[in-house]
Tab-separated table of C-alpha atoms in Angstrom:
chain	number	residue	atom	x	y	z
A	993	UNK	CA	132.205	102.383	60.181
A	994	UNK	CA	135.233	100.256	59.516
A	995	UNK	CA	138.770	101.963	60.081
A	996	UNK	CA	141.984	100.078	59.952
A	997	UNK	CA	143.386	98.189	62.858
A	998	UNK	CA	146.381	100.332	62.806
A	999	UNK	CA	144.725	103.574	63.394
A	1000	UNK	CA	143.510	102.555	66.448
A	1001	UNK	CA	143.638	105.287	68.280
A	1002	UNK	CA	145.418	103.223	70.991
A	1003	UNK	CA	147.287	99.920	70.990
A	1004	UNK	CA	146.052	97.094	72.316
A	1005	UNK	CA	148.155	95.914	75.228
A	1006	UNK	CA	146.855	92.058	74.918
A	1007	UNK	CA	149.938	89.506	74.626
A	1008	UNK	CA	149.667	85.976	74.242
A	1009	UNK	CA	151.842	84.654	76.886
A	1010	UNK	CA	155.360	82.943	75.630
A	1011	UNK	CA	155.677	79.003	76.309
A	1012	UNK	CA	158.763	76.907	76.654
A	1013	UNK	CA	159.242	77.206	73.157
A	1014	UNK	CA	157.117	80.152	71.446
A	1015	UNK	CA	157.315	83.569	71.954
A	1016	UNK	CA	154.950	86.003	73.468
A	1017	UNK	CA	153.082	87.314	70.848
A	1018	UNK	CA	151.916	91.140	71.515
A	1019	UNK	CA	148.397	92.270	69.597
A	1020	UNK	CA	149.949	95.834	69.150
A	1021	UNK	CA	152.807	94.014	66.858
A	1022	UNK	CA	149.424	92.667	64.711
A	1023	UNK	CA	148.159	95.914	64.703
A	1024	UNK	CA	151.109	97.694	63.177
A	1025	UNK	CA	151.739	94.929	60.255
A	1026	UNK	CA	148.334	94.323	59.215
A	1027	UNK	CA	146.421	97.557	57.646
A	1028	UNK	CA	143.326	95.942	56.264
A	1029	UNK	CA	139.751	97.692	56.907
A	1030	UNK	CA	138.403	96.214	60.119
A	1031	UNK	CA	136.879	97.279	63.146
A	1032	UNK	CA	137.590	94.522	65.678
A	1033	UNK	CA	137.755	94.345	68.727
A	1034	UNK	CA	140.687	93.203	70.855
A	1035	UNK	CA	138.862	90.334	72.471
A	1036	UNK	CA	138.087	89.054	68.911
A	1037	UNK	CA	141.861	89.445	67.793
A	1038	UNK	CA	142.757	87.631	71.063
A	1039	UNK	CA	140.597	84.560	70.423
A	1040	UNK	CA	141.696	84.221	66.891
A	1041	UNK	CA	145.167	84.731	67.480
A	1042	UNK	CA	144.854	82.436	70.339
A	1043	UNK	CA	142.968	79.404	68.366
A	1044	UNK	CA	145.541	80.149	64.898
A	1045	UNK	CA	148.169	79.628	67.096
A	1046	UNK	CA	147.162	76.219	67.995
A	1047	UNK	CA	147.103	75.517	64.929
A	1048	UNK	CA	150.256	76.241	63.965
A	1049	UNK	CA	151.953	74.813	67.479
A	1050	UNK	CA	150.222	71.496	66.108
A	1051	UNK	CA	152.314	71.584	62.856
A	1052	UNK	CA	155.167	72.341	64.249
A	1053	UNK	CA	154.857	69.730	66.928
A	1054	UNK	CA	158.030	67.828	65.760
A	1055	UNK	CA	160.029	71.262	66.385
A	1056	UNK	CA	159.990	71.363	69.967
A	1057	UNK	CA	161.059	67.934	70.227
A	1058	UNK	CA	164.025	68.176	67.808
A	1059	UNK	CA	165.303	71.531	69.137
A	1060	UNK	CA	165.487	72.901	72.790
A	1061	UNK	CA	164.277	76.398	71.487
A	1062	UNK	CA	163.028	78.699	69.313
A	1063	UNK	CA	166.773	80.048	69.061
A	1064	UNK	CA	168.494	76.829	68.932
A	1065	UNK	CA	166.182	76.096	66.166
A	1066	UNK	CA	166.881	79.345	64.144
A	1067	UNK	CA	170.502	79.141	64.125
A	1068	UNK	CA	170.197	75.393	62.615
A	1069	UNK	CA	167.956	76.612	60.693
A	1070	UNK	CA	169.009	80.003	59.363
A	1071	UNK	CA	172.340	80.887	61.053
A	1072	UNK	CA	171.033	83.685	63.126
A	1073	UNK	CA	168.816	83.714	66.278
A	1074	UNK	CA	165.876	85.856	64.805
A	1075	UNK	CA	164.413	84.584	61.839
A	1076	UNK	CA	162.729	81.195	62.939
A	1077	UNK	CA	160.872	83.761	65.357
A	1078	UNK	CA	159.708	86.113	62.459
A	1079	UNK	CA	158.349	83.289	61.042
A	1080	UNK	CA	156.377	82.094	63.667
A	1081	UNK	CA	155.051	85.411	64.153
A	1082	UNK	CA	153.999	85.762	60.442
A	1083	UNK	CA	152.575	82.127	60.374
A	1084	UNK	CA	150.447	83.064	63.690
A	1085	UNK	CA	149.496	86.679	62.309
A	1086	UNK	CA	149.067	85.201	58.824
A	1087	UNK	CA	146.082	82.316	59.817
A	1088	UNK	CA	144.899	85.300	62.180
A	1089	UNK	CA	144.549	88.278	59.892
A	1090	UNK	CA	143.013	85.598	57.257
A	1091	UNK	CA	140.558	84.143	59.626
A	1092	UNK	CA	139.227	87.837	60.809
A	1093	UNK	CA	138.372	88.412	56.975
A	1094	UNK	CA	136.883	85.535	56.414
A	1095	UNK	CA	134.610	86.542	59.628
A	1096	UNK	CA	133.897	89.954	57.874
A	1097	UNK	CA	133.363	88.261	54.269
A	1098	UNK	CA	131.006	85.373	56.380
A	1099	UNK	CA	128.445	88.275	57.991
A	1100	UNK	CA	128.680	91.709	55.973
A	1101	UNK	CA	126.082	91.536	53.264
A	1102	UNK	CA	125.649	94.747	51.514
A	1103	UNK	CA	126.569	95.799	48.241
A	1104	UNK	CA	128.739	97.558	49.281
A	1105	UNK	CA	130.334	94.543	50.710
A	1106	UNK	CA	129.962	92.314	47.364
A	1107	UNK	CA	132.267	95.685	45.949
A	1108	UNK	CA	135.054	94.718	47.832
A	1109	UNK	CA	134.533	90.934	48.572
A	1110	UNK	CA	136.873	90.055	45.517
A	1111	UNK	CA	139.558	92.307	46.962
A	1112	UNK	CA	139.215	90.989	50.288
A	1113	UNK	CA	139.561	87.083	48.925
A	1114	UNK	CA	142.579	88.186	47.215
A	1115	UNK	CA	144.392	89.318	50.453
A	1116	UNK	CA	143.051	86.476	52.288
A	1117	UNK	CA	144.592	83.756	49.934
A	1118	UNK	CA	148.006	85.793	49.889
A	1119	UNK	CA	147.684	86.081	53.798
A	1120	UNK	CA	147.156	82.056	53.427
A	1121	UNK	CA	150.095	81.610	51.191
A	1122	UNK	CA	152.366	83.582	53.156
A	1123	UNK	CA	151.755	81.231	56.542
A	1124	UNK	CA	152.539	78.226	54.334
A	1125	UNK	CA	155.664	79.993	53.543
A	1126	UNK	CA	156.637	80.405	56.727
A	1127	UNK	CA	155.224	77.005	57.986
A	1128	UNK	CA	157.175	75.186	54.894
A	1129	UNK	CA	160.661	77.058	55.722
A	1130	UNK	CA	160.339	76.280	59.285
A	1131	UNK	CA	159.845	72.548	58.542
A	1132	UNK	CA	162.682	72.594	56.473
A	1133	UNK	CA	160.484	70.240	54.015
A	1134	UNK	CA	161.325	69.955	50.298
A	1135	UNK	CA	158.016	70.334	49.190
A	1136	UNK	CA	156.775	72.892	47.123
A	1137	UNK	CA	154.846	73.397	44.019
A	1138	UNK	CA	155.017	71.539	40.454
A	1139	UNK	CA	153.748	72.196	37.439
A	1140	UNK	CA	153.058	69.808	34.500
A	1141	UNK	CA	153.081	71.097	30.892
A	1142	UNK	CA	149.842	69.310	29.547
């Protein structure tokens, strides 16, 4: 039976070990901002978290040449030495939380399942659009979305 990650009935004491640049990032912090139904285990939240994050230390590749550090980089940034950080983590724990549901979406196949597959698409594409936010506001890039009035 599926419970949600942050009812474990203990934390998970995995961390992702800090670089140069990045942060640590600490599974228990995962577990207490996402509360979707899952029943994962920590080895599979460690190997997505560790294979999002590449992902995201690719895109941000021109970062850690720019700036000496995650700090340095938030107060040109945002004027404070916190909030580049936060991103990170919610760009990380965005892909992350998305990719485990699209696991569960991928291999449950009960009614039951088909029930709540809509609802679980809907969280993943918000998940997705919240890691673009943070991935757009830590590039600093101008894009963003336009509309055309056909």
């Amino acid at each position: 039976m599926a419970q949600l990650i942050s009812n474990k009935s203990e934390a998970y004491q995995s961390e992702l070990p800090a670089s140069a640049f990045y942060p640590a990032l600490k599974l228990s912090e995962f577990q207490a901002l996402f509360h979707f139904l899952e029943d994962e285990t920590e080895a599979a939240i460690v190997h997505n978290a560790t294979i999002e994050r590449i992902t995201v230390h690719r895109q941000l590749t021109g970062l850690t040449a720019k700036y000496e550090s995650m700090e340095v980089l938030s107060m040109a940034l945002f004027e404070d030495e916190s909030t580049a950080e936060s991103l990170y983590k919610q760009a990380v724990f965005c892909k992350t939380a998305s990719a485990l549901i699209g696991n569960r979406l991928a291999t449950d196949a009960t009614k039951e399942a088909a029930d709540r597959q809509e609802a679980l698409e809907s969280r993943v594409d918000n998940l997705l659009s919240n890691y673009r936010n943070a991935i757009d506001q830590l590039l600093l890039t101008n894009s963003g979305y336009t509309f055309e009035m056909i």
